[in-house]
Each structure stands twice: as structure tokens, then as C-alpha cells.
């Protein structure tokens, strides 16, 4: 049950999604990944993708135009 | 005063209507309604990049260049547009509107932030991508809006051919992005 | 959905107090109205274009609508959520546009907006390939770039400058391209080929089939099984 972070601040679409996808593949089931983003499209397409694949997702707005996406790997 | 706005920020309907993103389908329906409305009222569908060529021409003229002899600007309508200037050009105003409309949306959602360029990789991507899109849009006669969305809406075969080419281009772009820009 | 338990929360940076930007938003809204009124005094159509532009920008940002993503995400993550939304938009506007075109045609004998029926030639394909590559690399097409400029992305501001430069460059070479590759290129309006009803039915059928294909593709790529 480890927690990992991924800093995607300043990255434009689709880079945050591609990096998240790659990182999630390396994680063990039950691990949590926290992705930091400030790209307004990524705050929608990353959770969308992660939920569809079947992970647990929460989005938190940490600052004006900055979000943390918390993904728990479920499968 | 500040209290008041903080109270708004916590309101359920503010969150539902102004802050949380619409679904993609809601966006699609709203864009379609406005696309049909602009066609009904102005007689032409939505276009974006046509104005960019005019902006380029105006800037070029500022530096003493002349586009009068260029084939692209040779017809009477293009000449008239160039004559009348940017503030009398509906297409340009519409493009400015897209910038301001998006600015309004982020501010009302309290999510505005200047995002600085992070690396040289992004500079190269922006320069190359911008040039390719600008040149490509002129060849195909429009962008994802003018040639694709408006083309297909107008029952034009060109819209579908453009869509197929875009889809393959996006594949090549994705591979390049994964290899050089990530 | 259950709460995610976070193990290492102490490591997290303390939150800054968020600034409320709604008042600035209201000022911008007033600004939009004032500019609209000023333009309206010059010409109603200019004011209309301005207002339409603002609405398009607002909708694009609010729904995070991105034509680039609709063509790119299937290749990257396999997600076709935006692709399907774009297809829905195509279906709605196809019906609306055809109604307006046909209605004007039977009443006054001409069809509006035919300038958007572009010639089909090698240039459509080359232009599409270039545009497709460019929009993925730059992270946004024309409308997407404008919208992101409004959101404060410096990368897209730079990309817009070169988008304009590229447009001028393309316009400069257009004479040569047209002469060599598109001199006889036909502008094909589908109702001319299949009739009004035929074109409408065929186009809607194609959109429907693409929608089904996109849905099946996504389910396969992301390993989603149908719940029945």
C-alpha cells in the first residue's frame, strides 16, 4: 500500500494522461498515485480514463487552477 | 463583499452550473445549437483559421510587406477584408471572443492561473505544431472547425476526407509526441 | 465509491488560501457587454460575431471540449468519450444545417454557406496530415489554442504566434499548390450526388456506425465488459 506522486504541473495535454497511464502500469494493486496537474482538460480526461479502466478516483482542487488526482489501483 | 462571493462559491447551483465541468455530451449539444444558430443568422457556419491568415497579412503589412499580388488574397472579398481592418472583421472578432469567453469561464470558476512554459521541449512543440497547423489549415481550407465540423455539417465530402487525414495525422503526432516530447 | 485512504498525508504541503476570482469574472462579463454595445453601434453583425465567439469560448472551456482529443485519444489511451461527443455534434448539426439549406433552397432557389464545401484534392489530405500532427504536438487545434490562450497557457500563446506565421506562409504558397495539385479539384456537395434525403440518410448512418465502432473500440481497449 505505497503512495506515489507524479508531478505534471505545466504539462499540456495529452502528456499528463500518457504519464499517468505509464506510471499506473508500474504500480501494485492497492497502491495510490497522486498526480498534480494544472491543465484544465487533464482534470477531466485523467479521472474519466481511470474510472473507465476501473480504478478508484478522487479529484481535489488544491489551488486556483491546480488539482491533485488521487488514483487507487484496483486491478 | 468578499464574504458574499465566498458564499456564492459554496452554493450548490454555482458549483453545478458555473464551476464543475459540463459533460462532453452537454458541450457537444451546446456547440451544435450555437453552430446552427450562427449559420441561420449569418448565412455561414463557424470558422476559425481564415482570420489567422488575415492577421498574418496585417502584421506583414505593418512591417512594410505587401500581399496584394498573392493568389490567396487576390479575390475581391479578401481584398475588401484586408482593406477594412481587424476591427471591422467579424471573423477576427469571433476569434477574440473565443479567447475572452474562455477567460470568462475560468475566472467565474475561480480557476485562472498563468501556466508558464516548462521546458525547451514545449517551445519546440509549440513552434513546430503551430507552423504545421497554420500551413496545413491553408492547404485544406480550414481547421477542425471550418473544414471538419462545418464541412461535415454542410454535407461536404471534403469534411470526411479531411477527417480521415486528420485521424492518421493524429496517429503520427501521438507517436512523435511519445518519442520526442514526453 | 469508498474513500481512498492516504498513507503519507503529513508530507503534503499546507494549503494556501484560495483567492476568489468571481469578481474579476464579473468585470470581464461587463467588459464583454460593453464591447458588444460599442460594436453594435457600428454594425449589428460585428456585435453578433463577437457574442458568438464569446459563447463558443465559454462552452469550449466549460465542457473541456477538444476536437484534438476526439481524434487523438483513441490512439493514446483508447478512450473515445470525446470522439462520441463530437459524433453527436455532427449528427445534430447535419440535421440543422440540412434543414436551413433545403428550406432556403426551396424558398429562394439558392443554398447558403456553400463556401464551406471545400474542393477535395491531394491538398485536403496533405493539409489534414499536417494539421493532425501539429495539433497533437502543440496540444490543441485552432479553437483549442485560442481557448487555452484565454486560460493562461503561455505555451499556446507561443503556438498561436507560429500558427499565424504558418497561415501566412501557407497563404503565400497557395497559388503554387492550387496550380499544381488542385486546379480541377471538385467541390462535392453530397445532396448533388445522392439527393437531399439520400445524403442526409447516408451521412447520419455513417455517423451512427462510427459511434458504434468508437464505443466498441473503447470497451475493447480499456477492457470494459458489457453489464447485461
mmCIF file of N, CA, C and O in Angstrom, chain B residues 22-54:
data_model
loop_
_atom_site.group_PDB
_atom_site.id
_atom_site.type_symbol
_atom_site.label_atom_id
_atom_site.label_comp_id
_atom_site.label_asym_id
_atom_site.label_seq_id
_atom_site.Cartn_x
_atom_site.Cartn_y
_atom_site.Cartn_z
ATOM 1 N N UNK B 22 -18.982 20.784 -17.568
ATOM 2 C CA UNK B 22 -20.106 20.100 -18.224
ATOM 3 C C UNK B 22 -19.597 18.757 -18.747
ATOM 4 O O UNK B 22 -18.407 18.586 -18.961
ATOM 5 N N UNK B 23 -20.506 17.848 -19.004
ATOM 6 C CA UNK B 23 -20.087 16.610 -19.668
ATOM 7 C C UNK B 23 -19.767 16.934 -21.135
ATOM 8 O O UNK B 23 -20.185 17.967 -21.650
ATOM 9 N N UNK B 24 -19.028 16.035 -21.770
ATOM 10 C CA UNK B 24 -18.678 16.250 -23.172
ATOM 11 C C UNK B 24 -19.935 16.325 -24.033
ATOM 12 O O UNK B 24 -20.009 17.107 -24.977
ATOM 13 N N UNK B 25 -20.926 15.497 -23.686
ATOM 14 C CA UNK B 25 -22.147 15.479 -24.499
ATOM 15 C C UNK B 25 -22.896 16.803 -24.356
ATOM 16 O O UNK B 25 -23.385 17.363 -25.342
ATOM 17 N N UNK B 26 -22.951 17.349 -23.139
ATOM 18 C CA UNK B 26 -23.565 18.672 -22.959
ATOM 19 C C UNK B 26 -22.843 19.692 -23.831
ATOM 20 O O UNK B 26 -23.473 20.500 -24.525
ATOM 21 N N UNK B 27 -21.509 19.639 -23.807
ATOM 22 C CA UNK B 27 -20.725 20.536 -24.646
ATOM 23 C C UNK B 27 -21.069 20.373 -26.105
ATOM 24 O O UNK B 27 -21.237 21.353 -26.840
ATOM 25 N N UNK B 28 -21.189 19.110 -26.544
ATOM 26 C CA UNK B 28 -21.491 18.827 -27.946
ATOM 27 C C UNK B 28 -22.838 19.421 -28.341
ATOM 28 O O UNK B 28 -22.980 20.045 -29.395
ATOM 29 N N UNK B 29 -23.846 19.261 -27.464
ATOM 30 C CA UNK B 29 -25.184 19.762 -27.779
ATOM 31 C C UNK B 29 -25.172 21.285 -27.836
ATOM 32 O O UNK B 29 -25.700 21.896 -28.771
ATOM 33 N N UNK B 30 -24.518 21.933 -26.842
ATOM 34 C CA UNK B 30 -24.468 23.396 -26.829
ATOM 35 C C UNK B 30 -23.728 23.941 -28.049
ATOM 36 O O UNK B 30 -24.198 24.882 -28.705
ATOM 37 N N UNK B 31 -22.589 23.342 -28.380
ATOM 38 C CA UNK B 31 -21.842 23.812 -29.553
ATOM 39 C C UNK B 31 -22.684 23.658 -30.812
ATOM 40 O O UNK B 31 -22.679 24.527 -31.682
ATOM 41 N N UNK B 32 -23.415 22.546 -30.904
ATOM 42 C CA UNK B 32 -24.253 22.314 -32.085
ATOM 43 C C UNK B 32 -25.341 23.372 -32.196
ATOM 44 O O UNK B 32 -25.606 23.888 -33.281
ATOM 45 N N UNK B 33 -25.973 23.703 -31.059
ATOM 46 C CA UNK B 33 -27.026 24.713 -31.074
ATOM 47 C C UNK B 33 -26.461 26.042 -31.582
ATOM 48 O O UNK B 33 -27.046 26.698 -32.465
ATOM 49 N N UNK B 34 -25.288 26.421 -31.060
ATOM 50 C CA UNK B 34 -24.699 27.689 -31.481
ATOM 51 C C UNK B 34 -24.183 27.628 -32.914
ATOM 52 O O UNK B 34 -24.246 28.612 -33.642
ATOM 53 N N UNK B 35 -23.691 26.472 -33.319
ATOM 54 C CA UNK B 35 -23.238 26.296 -34.704
ATOM 55 C C UNK B 35 -24.424 26.484 -35.665
ATOM 56 O O UNK B 35 -24.316 27.174 -36.676
ATOM 57 N N UNK B 36 -25.555 25.897 -35.326
ATOM 58 C CA UNK B 36 -26.747 26.048 -36.174
ATOM 59 C C UNK B 36 -27.233 27.499 -36.122
ATOM 60 O O UNK B 36 -27.604 28.088 -37.138
ATOM 61 N N UNK B 37 -27.180 28.094 -34.917
ATOM 62 C CA UNK B 37 -27.653 29.482 -34.773
ATOM 63 C C UNK B 37 -26.810 30.443 -35.597
ATOM 64 O O UNK B 37 -27.337 31.352 -36.244
ATOM 65 N N UNK B 38 -25.493 30.236 -35.594
ATOM 66 C CA UNK B 38 -24.647 31.177 -36.346
ATOM 67 C C UNK B 38 -24.854 30.989 -37.843
ATOM 68 O O UNK B 38 -24.833 31.959 -38.614
ATOM 69 N N UNK B 39 -25.114 29.756 -38.261
ATOM 70 C CA UNK B 39 -25.378 29.511 -39.675
ATOM 71 C C UNK B 39 -26.704 30.159 -40.087
ATOM 72 O O UNK B 39 -26.794 30.816 -41.124
ATOM 73 N N UNK B 40 -27.710 30.012 -39.225
ATOM 74 C CA UNK B 40 -29.017 30.587 -39.535
ATOM 75 C C UNK B 40 -28.950 32.109 -39.588
ATOM 76 O O UNK B 40 -29.591 32.749 -40.423
ATOM 77 N N UNK B 41 -28.163 32.723 -38.697
ATOM 78 C CA UNK B 41 -28.196 34.184 -38.622
ATOM 79 C C UNK B 41 -27.206 34.866 -39.556
ATOM 80 O O UNK B 41 -27.479 35.957 -40.052
ATOM 81 N N UNK B 42 -26.039 34.230 -39.815
ATOM 82 C CA UNK B 42 -25.066 34.928 -40.664
ATOM 83 C C UNK B 42 -24.967 34.318 -42.059
ATOM 84 O O UNK B 42 -24.320 34.884 -42.931
ATOM 85 N N UNK B 43 -25.587 33.149 -42.255
ATOM 86 C CA UNK B 43 -25.517 32.516 -43.572
ATOM 87 C C UNK B 43 -24.239 31.725 -43.786
ATOM 88 O O UNK B 43 -24.052 31.102 -44.815
ATOM 89 N N UNK B 44 -23.346 31.764 -42.799
ATOM 90 C CA UNK B 44 -22.123 30.976 -42.893
ATOM 91 C C UNK B 44 -21.881 30.246 -41.587
ATOM 92 O O UNK B 44 -22.177 30.783 -40.523
ATOM 93 N N UNK B 45 -21.333 29.015 -41.673
ATOM 94 C CA UNK B 45 -21.016 28.313 -40.424
ATOM 95 C C UNK B 45 -19.776 28.889 -39.737
ATOM 96 O O UNK B 45 -19.152 29.824 -40.232
ATOM 97 N N UNK B 46 -19.447 28.282 -38.603
ATOM 98 C CA UNK B 46 -18.347 28.717 -37.764
ATOM 99 C C UNK B 46 -17.009 28.401 -38.437
ATOM 100 O O UNK B 46 -16.807 27.320 -38.957
ATOM 101 N N UNK B 47 -16.099 29.351 -38.420
ATOM 102 C CA UNK B 47 -14.740 29.133 -38.906
ATOM 103 C C UNK B 47 -13.765 29.839 -37.988
ATOM 104 O O UNK B 47 -14.137 30.810 -37.329
ATOM 105 N N UNK B 48 -12.540 29.359 -37.928
ATOM 106 C CA UNK B 48 -11.581 29.972 -37.017
ATOM 107 C C UNK B 48 -10.319 30.460 -37.727
ATOM 108 O O UNK B 48 -9.906 31.610 -37.573
ATOM 109 N N UNK B 49 -9.730 29.581 -38.575
ATOM 110 C CA UNK B 49 -8.387 29.886 -39.062
ATOM 111 C C UNK B 49 -8.334 30.856 -40.233
ATOM 112 O O UNK B 49 -7.283 31.404 -40.510
ATOM 113 N N UNK B 50 -9.469 31.059 -40.920
ATOM 114 C CA UNK B 50 -9.468 32.010 -42.023
ATOM 115 C C UNK B 50 -8.938 33.361 -41.565
ATOM 116 O O UNK B 50 -8.133 34.004 -42.243
ATOM 117 N N UNK B 51 -9.364 33.772 -40.364
ATOM 118 C CA UNK B 51 -8.944 35.065 -39.826
ATOM 119 C C UNK B 51 -7.445 35.099 -39.539
ATOM 120 O O UNK B 51 -6.815 36.151 -39.660
ATOM 121 N N UNK B 52 -6.875 33.926 -39.196
ATOM 122 C CA UNK B 52 -5.438 33.900 -38.864
ATOM 123 C C UNK B 52 -4.587 34.366 -40.046
ATOM 124 O O UNK B 52 -3.591 35.053 -39.871
ATOM 125 N N UNK B 53 -4.987 33.954 -41.266
ATOM 126 C CA UNK B 53 -4.229 34.356 -42.449
ATOM 127 C C UNK B 53 -4.287 35.875 -42.606
ATOM 128 O O UNK B 53 -3.294 36.518 -42.956
ATOM 129 N N UNK B 54 -5.478 36.450 -42.300
ATOM 130 C CA UNK B 54 -5.594 37.910 -42.374
ATOM 131 C C UNK B 54 -4.735 38.590 -41.314
ATOM 132 O O UNK B 54 -4.106 39.612 -41.583
#
